[in-house]
Tab-separated table of N, CA and C in Angstrom:
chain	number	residue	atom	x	y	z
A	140	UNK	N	8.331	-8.575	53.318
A	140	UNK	CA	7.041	-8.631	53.993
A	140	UNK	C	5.928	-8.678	52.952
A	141	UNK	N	4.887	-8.827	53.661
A	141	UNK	CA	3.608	-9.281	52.806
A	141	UNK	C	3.233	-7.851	52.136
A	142	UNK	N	3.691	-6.591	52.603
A	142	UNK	CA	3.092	-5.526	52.004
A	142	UNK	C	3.780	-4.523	51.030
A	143	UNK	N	5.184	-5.327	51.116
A	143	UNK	CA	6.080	-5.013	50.116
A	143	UNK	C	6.064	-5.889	48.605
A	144	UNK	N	6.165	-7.034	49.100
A	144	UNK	CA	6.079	-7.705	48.075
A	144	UNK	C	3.969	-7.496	47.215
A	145	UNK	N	3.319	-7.025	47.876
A	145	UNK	CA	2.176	-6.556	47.198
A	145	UNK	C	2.428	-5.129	46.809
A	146	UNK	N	3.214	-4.348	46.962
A	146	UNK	CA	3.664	-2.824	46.476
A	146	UNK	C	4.458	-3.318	45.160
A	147	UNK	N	5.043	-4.570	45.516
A	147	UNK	CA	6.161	-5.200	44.048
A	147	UNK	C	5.411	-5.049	43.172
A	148	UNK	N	4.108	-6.115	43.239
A	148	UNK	CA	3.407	-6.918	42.120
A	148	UNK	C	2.462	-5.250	41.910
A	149	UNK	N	2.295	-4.880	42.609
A	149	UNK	CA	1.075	-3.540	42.176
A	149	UNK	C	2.187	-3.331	40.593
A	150	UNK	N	2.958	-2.340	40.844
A	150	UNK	CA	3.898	-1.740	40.644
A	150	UNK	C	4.126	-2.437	39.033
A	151	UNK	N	4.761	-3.958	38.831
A	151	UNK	CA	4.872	-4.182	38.269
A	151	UNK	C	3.831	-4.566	36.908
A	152	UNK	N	2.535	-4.654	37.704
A	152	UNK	CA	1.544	-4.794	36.946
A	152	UNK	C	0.820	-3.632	36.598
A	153	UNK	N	1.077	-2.515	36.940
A	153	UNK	CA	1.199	-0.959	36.317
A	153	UNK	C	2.109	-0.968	35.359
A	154	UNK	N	3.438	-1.457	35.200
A	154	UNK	CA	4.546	-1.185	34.673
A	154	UNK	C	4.269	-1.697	32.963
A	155	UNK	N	3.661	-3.343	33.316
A	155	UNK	CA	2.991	-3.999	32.477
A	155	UNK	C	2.062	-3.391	31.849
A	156	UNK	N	0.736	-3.120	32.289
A	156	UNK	CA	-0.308	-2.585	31.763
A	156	UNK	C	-0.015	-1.257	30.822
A	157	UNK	N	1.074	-0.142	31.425
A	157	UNK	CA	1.431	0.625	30.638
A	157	UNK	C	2.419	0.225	29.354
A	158	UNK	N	3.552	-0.167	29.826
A	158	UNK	CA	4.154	-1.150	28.207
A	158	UNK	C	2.888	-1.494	27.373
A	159	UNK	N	2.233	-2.430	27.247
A	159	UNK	CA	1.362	-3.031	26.812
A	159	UNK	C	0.504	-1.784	25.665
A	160	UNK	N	0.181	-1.002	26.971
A	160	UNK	CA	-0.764	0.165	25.808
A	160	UNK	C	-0.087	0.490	24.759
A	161	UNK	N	1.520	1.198	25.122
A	161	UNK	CA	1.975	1.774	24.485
A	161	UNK	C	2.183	0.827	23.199
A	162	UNK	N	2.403	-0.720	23.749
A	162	UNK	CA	2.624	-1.193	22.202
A	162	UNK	C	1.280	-1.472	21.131
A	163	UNK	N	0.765	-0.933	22.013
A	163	UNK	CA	-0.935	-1.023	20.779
A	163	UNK	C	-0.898	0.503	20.194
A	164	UNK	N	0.108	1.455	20.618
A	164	UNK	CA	-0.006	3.025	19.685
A	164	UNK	C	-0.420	2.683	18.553
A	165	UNK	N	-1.129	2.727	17.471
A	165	UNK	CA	-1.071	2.666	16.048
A	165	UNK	C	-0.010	3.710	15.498
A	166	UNK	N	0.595	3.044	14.179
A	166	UNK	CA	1.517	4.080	13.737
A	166	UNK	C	0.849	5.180	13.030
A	167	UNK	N	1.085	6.122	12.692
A	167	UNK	CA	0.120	7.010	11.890
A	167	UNK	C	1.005	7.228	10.254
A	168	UNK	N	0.009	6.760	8.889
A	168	UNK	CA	0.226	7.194	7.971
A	168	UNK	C	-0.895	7.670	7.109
A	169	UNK	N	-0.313	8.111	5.540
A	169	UNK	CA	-1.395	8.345	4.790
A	169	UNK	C	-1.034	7.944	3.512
A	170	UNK	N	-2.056	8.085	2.405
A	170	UNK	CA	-1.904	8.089	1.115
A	170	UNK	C	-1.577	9.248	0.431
A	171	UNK	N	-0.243	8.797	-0.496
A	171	UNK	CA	0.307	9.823	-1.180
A	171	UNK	C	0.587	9.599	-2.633
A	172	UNK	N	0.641	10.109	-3.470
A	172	UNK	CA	1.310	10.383	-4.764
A	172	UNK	C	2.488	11.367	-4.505
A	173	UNK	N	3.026	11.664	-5.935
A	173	UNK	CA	4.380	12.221	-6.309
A	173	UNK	C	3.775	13.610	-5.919
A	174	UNK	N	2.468	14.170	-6.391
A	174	UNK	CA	2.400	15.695	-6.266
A	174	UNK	C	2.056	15.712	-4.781
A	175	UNK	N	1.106	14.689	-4.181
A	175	UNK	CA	1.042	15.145	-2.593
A	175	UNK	C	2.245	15.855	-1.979
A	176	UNK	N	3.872	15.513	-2.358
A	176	UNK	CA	4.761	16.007	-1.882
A	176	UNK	C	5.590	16.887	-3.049
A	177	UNK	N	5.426	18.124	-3.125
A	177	UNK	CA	6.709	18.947	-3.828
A	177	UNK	C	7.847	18.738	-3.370
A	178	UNK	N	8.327	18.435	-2.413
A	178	UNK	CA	10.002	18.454	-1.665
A	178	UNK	C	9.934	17.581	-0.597
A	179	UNK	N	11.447	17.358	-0.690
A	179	UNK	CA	11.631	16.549	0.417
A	179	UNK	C	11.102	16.957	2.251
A	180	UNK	N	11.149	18.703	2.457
A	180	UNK	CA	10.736	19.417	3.281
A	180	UNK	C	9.485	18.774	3.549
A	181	UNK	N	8.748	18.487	2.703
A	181	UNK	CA	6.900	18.692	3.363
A	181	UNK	C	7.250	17.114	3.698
A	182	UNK	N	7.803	16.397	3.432
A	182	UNK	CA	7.788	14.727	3.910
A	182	UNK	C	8.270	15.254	5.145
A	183	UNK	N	9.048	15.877	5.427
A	183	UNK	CA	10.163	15.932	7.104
A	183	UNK	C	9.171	16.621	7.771
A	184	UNK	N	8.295	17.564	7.114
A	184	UNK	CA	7.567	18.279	8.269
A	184	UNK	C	6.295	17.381	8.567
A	185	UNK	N	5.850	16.565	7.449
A	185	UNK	CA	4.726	14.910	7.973
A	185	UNK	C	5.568	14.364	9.075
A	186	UNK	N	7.213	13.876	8.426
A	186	UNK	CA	7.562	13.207	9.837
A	186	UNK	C	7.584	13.790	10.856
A	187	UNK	N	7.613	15.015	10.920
A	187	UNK	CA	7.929	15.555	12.678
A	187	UNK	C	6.453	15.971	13.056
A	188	UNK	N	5.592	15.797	12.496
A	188	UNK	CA	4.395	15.109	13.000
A	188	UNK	C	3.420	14.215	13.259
A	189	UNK	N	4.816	13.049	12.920
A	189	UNK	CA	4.032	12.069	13.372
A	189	UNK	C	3.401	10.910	12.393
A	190	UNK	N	4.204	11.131	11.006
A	190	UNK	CA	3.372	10.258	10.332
A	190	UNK	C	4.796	9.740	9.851
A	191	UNK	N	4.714	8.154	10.156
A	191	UNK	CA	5.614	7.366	9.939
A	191	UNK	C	5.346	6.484	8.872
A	192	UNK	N	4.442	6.308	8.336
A	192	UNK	CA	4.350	5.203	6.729
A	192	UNK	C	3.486	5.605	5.562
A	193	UNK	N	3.679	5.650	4.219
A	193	UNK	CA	2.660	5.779	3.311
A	193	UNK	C	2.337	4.848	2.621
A	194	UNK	N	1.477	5.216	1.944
A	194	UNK	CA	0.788	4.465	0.924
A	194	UNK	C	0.713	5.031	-0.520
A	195	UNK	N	1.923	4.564	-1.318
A	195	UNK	CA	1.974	5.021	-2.258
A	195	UNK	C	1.182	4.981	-3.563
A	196	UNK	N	0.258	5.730	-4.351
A	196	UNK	CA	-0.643	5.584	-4.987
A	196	UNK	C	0.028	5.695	-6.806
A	197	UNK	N	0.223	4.869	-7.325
A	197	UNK	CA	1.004	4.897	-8.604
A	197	UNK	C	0.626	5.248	-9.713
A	198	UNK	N	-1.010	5.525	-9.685
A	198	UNK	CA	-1.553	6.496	-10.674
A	198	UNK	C	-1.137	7.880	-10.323
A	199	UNK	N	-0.570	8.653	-9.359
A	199	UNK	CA	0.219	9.631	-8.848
A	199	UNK	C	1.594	9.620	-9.708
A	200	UNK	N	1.932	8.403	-9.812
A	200	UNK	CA	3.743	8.467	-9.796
A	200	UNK	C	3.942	8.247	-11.636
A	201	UNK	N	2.822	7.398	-12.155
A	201	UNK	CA	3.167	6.848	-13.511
A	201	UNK	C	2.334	8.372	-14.132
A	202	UNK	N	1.503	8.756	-13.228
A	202	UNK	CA	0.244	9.960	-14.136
A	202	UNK	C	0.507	9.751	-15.910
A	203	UNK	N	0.629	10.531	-16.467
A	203	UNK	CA	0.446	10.634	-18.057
A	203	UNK	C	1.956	10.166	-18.537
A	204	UNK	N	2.592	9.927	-18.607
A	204	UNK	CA	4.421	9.721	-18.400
A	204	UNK	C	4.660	8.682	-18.088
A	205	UNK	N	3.875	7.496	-18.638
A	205	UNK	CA	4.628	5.990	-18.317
A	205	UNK	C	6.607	6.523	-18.547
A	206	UNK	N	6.666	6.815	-19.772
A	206	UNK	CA	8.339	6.237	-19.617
A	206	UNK	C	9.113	6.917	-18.394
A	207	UNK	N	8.463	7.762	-18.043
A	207	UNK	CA	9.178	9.123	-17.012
A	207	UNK	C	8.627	8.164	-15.480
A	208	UNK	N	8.221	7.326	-15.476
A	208	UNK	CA	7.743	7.046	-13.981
A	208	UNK	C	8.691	6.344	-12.949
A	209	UNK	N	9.391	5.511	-13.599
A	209	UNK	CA	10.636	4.455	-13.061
A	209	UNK	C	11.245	5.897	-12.256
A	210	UNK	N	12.304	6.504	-13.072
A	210	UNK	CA	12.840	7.842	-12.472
A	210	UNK	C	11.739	8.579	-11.134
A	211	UNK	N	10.658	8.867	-11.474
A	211	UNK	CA	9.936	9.549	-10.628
A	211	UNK	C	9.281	8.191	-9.299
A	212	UNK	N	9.385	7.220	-9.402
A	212	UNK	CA	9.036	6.190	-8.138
A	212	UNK	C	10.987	6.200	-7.719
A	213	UNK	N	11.835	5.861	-8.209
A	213	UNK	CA	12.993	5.975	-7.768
A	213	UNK	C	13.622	7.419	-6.934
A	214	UNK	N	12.810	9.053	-7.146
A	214	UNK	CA	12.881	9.788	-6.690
A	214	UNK	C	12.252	10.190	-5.201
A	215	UNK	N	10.886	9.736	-5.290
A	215	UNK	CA	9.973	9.613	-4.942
A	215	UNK	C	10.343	8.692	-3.363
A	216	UNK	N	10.943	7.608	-3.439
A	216	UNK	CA	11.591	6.698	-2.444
A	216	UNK	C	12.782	7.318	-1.791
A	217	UNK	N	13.698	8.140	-2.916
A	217	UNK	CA	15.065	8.376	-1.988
A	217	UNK	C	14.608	9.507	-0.978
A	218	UNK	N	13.673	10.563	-1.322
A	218	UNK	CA	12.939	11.290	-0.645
A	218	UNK	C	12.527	10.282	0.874
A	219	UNK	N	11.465	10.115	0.415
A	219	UNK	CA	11.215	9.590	1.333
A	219	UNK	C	11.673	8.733	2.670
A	220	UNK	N	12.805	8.471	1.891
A	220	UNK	CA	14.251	7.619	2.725
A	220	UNK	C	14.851	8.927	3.752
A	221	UNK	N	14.955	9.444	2.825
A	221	UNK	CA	15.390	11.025	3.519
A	221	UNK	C	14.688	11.834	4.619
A	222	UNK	N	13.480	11.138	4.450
A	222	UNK	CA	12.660	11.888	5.559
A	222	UNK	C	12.864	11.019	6.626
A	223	UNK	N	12.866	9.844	6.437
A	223	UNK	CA	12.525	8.646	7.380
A	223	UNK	C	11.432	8.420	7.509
A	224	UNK	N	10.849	8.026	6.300
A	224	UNK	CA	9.256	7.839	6.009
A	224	UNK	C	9.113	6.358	5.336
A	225	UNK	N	8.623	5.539	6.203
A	225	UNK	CA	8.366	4.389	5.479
A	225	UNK	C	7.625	3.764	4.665
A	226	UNK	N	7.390	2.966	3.452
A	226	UNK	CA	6.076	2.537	2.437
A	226	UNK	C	5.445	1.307	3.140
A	227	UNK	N	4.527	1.796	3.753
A	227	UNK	CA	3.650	0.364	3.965
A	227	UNK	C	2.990	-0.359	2.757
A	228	UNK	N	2.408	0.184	1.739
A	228	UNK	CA	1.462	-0.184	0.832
A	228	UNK	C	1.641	0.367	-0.580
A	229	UNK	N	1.406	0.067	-1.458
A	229	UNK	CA	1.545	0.707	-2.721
A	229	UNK	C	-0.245	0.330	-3.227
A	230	UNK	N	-0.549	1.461	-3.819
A	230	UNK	CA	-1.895	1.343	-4.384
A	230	UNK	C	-1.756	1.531	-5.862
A	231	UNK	N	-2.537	0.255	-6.891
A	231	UNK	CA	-2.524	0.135	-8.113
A	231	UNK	C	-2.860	0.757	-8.935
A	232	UNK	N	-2.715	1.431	-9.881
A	232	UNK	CA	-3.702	2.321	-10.701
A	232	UNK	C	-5.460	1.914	-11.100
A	233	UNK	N	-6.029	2.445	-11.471
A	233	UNK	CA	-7.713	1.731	-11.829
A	233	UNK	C	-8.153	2.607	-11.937
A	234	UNK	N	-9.101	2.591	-13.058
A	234	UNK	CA	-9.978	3.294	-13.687
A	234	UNK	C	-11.126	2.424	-14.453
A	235	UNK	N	-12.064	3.100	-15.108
A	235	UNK	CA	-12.640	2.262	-15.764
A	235	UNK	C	-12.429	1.997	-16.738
A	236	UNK	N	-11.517	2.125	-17.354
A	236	UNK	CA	-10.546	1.496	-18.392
A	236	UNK	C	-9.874	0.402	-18.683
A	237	UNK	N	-9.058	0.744	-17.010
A	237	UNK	CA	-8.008	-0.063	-16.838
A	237	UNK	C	-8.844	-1.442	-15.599
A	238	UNK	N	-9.766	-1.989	-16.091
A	238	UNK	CA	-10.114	-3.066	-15.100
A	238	UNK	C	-9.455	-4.221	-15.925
A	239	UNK	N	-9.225	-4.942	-14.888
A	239	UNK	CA	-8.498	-6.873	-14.953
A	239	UNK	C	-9.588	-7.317	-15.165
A	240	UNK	N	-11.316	-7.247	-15.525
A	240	UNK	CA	-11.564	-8.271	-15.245
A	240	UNK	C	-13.035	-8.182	-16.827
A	241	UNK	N	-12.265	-6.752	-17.586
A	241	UNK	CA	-13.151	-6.791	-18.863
A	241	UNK	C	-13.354	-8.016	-19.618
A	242	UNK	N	-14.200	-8.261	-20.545
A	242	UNK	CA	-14.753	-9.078	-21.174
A	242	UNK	C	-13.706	-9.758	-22.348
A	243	UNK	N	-13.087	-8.234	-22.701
A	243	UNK	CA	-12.543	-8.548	-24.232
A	243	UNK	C	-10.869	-9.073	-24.039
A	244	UNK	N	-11.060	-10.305	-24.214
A	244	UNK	CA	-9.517	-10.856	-23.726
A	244	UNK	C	-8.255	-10.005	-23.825
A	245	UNK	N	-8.139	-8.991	-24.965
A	245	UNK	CA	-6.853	-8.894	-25.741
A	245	UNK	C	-6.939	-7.339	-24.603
A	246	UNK	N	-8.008	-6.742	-23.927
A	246	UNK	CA	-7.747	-5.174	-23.153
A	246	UNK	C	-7.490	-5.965	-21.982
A	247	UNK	N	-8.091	-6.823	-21.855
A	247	UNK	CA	-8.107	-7.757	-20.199
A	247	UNK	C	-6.433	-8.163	-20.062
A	248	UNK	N	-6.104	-8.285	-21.083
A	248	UNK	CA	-4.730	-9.050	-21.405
A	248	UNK	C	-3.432	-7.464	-20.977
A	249	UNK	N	-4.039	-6.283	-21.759
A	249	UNK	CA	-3.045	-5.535	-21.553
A	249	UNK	C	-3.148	-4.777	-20.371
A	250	UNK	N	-4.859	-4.745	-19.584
A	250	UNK	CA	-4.798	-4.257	-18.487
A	250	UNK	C	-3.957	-4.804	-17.378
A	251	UNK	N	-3.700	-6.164	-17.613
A	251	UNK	CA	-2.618	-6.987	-16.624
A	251	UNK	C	-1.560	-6.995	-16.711
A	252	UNK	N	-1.011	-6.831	-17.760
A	252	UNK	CA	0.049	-6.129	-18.118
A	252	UNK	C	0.658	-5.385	-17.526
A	253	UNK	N	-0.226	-4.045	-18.100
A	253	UNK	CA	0.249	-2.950	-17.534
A	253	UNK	C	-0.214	-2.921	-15.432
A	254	UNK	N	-0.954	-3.843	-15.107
A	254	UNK	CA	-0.909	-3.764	-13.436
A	254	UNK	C	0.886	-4.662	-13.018
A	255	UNK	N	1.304	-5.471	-13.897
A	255	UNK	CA	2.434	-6.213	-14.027
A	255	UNK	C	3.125	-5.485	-13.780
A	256	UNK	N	3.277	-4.405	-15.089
A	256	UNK	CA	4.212	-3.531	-15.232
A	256	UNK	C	4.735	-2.165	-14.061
A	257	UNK	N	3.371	-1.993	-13.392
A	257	UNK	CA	3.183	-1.378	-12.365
A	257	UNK	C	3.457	-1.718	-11.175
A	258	UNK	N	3.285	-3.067	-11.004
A	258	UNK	CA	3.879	-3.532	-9.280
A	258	UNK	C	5.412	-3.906	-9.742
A	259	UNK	N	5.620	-4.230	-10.809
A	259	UNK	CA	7.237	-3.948	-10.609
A	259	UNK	C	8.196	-2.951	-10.499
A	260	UNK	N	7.814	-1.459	-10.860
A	260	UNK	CA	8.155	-0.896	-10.733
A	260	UNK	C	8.186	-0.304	-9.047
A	261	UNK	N	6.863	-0.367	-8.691
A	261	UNK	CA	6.704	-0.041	-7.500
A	261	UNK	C	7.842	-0.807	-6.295
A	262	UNK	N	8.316	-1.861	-6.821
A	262	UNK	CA	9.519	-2.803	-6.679
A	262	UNK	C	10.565	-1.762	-5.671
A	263	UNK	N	10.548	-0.833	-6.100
A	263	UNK	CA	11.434	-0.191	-5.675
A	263	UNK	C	10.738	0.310	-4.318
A	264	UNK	N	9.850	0.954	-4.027
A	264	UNK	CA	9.513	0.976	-2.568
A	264	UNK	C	9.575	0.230	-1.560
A	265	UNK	N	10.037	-1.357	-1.802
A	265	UNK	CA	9.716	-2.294	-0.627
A	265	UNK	C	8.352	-2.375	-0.436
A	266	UNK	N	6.993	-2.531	-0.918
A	266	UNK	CA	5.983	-2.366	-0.342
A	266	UNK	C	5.668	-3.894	0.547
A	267	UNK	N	5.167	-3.283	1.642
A	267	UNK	CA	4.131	-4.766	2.491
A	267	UNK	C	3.236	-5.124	1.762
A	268	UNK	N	2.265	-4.721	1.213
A	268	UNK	CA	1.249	-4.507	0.638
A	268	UNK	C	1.202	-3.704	-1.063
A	269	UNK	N	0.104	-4.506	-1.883
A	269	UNK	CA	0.060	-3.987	-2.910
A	269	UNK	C	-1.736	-3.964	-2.841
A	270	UNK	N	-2.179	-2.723	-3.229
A	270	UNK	CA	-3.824	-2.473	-3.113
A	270	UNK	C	-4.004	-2.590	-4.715
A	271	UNK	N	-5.148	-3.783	-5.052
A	271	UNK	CA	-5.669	-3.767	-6.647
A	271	UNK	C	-7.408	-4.023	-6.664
A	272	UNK	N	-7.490	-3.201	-7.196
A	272	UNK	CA	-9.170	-3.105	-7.296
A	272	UNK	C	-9.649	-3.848	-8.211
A	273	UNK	N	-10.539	-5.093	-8.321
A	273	UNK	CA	-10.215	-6.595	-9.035
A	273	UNK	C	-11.259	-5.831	-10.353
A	274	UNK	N	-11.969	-4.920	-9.998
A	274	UNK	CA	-12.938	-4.423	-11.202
A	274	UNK	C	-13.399	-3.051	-10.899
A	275	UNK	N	-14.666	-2.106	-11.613
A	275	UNK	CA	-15.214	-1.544	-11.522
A	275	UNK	C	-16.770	-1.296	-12.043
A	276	UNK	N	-17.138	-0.704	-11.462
A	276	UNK	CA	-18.853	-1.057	-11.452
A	276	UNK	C	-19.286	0.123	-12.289
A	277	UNK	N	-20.734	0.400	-12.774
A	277	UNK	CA	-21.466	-0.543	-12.702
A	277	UNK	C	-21.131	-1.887	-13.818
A	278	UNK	N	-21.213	-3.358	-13.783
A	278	UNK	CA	-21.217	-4.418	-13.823
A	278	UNK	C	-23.032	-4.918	-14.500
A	279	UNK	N	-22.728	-5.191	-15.323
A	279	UNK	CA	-23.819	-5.996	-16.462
A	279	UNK	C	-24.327	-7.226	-15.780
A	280	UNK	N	-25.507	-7.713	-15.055
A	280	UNK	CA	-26.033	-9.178	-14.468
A	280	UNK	C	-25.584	-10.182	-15.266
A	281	UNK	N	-25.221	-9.802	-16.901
A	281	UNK	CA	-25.041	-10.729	-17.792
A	281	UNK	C	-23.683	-11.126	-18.023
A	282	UNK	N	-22.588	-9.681	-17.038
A	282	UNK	CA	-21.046	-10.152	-17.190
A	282	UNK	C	-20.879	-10.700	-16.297
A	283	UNK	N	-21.369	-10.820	-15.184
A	283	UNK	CA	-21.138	-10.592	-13.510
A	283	UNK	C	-20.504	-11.817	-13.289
A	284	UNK	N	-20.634	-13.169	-13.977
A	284	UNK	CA	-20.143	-14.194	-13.141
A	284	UNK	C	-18.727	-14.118	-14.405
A	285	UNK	N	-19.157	-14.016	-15.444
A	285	UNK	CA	-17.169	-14.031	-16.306
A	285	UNK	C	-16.731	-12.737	-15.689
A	286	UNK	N	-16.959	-11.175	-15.871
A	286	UNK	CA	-16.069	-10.820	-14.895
A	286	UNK	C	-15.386	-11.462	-13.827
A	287	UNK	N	-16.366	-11.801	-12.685
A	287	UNK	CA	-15.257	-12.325	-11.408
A	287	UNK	C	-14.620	-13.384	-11.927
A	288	UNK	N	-14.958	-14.507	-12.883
A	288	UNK	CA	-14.153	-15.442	-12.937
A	288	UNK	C	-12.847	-14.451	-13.818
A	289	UNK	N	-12.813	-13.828	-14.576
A	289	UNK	CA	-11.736	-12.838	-15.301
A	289	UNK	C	-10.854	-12.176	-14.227
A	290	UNK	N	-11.875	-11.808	-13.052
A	290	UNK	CA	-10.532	-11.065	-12.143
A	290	UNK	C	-10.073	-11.767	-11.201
A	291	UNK	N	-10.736	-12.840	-10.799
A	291	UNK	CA	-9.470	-14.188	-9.725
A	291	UNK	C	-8.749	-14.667	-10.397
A	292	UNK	N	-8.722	-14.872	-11.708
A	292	UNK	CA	-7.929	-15.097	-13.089
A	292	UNK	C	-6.470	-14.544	-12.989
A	293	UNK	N	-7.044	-13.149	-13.262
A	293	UNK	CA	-5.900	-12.235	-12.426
A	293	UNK	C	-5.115	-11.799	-11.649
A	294	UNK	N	-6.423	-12.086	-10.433
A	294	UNK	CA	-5.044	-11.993	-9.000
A	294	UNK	C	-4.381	-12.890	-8.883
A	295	UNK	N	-4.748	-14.484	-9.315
A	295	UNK	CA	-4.199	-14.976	-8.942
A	295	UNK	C	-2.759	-15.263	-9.632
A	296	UNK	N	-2.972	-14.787	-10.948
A	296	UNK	CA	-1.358	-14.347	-11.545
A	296	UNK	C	-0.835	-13.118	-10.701
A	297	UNK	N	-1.753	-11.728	-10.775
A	297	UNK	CA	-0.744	-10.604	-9.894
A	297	UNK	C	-0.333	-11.104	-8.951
A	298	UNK	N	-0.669	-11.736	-8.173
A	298	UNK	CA	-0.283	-12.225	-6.893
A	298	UNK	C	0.916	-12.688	-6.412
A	299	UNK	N	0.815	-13.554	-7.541
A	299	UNK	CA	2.441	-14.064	-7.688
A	299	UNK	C	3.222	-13.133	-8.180
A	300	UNK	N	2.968	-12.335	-9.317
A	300	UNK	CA	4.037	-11.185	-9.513
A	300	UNK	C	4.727	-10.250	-8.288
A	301	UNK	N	3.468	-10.141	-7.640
A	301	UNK	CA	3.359	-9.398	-6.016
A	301	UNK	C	4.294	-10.132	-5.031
A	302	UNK	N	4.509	-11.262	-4.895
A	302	UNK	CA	5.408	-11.855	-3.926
A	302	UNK	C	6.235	-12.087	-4.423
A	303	UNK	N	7.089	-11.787	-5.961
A	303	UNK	CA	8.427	-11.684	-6.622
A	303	UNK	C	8.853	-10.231	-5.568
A	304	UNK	N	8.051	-9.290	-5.772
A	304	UNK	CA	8.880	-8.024	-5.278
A	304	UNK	C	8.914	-8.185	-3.523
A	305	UNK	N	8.394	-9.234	-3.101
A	305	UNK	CA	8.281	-9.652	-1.430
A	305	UNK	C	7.129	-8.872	-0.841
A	306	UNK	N	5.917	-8.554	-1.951
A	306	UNK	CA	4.323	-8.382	-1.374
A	306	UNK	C	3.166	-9.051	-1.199
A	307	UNK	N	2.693	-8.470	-0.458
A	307	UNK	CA	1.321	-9.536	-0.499
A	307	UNK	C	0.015	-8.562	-1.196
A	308	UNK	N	-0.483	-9.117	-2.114
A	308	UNK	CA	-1.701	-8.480	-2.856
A	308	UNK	C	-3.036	-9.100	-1.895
């Protein structure tokens, strides 16, 4: 009948409308380093509230201890595996030191380097995403246009390094 089959379509277009929301939940994560977490515990007690992805920050993981960092991002992941915590993003180191897009070829040269050296390692998280901050300010009116041309220079090499490990910068 006409008032069943309109109880159908109600019904189903409730059924719809609710699916639908639910698939717009956002997932909930945050940004972390190696010390944000002492133990595998405080990751399980994030997951059982609710936070399903991070963003791993690698000035956290490499801190003062380049040679010690491989080990500590390889720790750092099985943890996290353990929790059932996933890496959405990996975030690059930067400072004002370490910018891609200085003047003086031969620091410009090792700052890329070492961002090289850094998204490969991060290799090991699976990241979706790699976060790189192309410079830092304040910025000279007189560098401003070779900087940026120095740091698209750059991404557009990291970039490609970035989609060796299957990321997008």
């Amino acid at each position: 009948s006409y008032k069943d089959m309109k109880r159908i379509l109600i019904t189903f277009l409730l059924f719809l409308s609710s699916l639908l929301a639910w698939a717009q939940i956002p997932q909930i994560g945050k940004s972390i380093g190696r010390s944000s977490y002492q133990n595998v515990e405080a990751m399980m007690l994030d997951k059982s509230e609710g936070v399903d992805y991070v963003e791993v920050t690698m000035n956290n993981v490499i801190a003062k201890d380049l040679a010690g960092a491989p080990a500590r991002a390889r720790q750092l992941m099985e943890d996290l595996q353990k929790a059932g915590i996933k890496v959405w993003s990996v975030h690059m180191p930067f400072s004002r030191t370490l910018d891609i897009s200085v003047i003086d070829d031969a620091r410009r040269n090792e700052n890329i380097q070492y961002i090289k050296d850094a998204m490969q390692m991060a290799a090991v998280f699976h990241p979706q995403y790699i976060v790189l901050h192309p410079s830092s300010e304040p910025i000279s009116p007189y560098e401003r246009e070779q900087r940026l041309a120095n740091s698209h220079a750059a991404i557009g090499y990291l970039a490609t390094v970035a989609k060796e490990i299957g990321a997008v910068l």
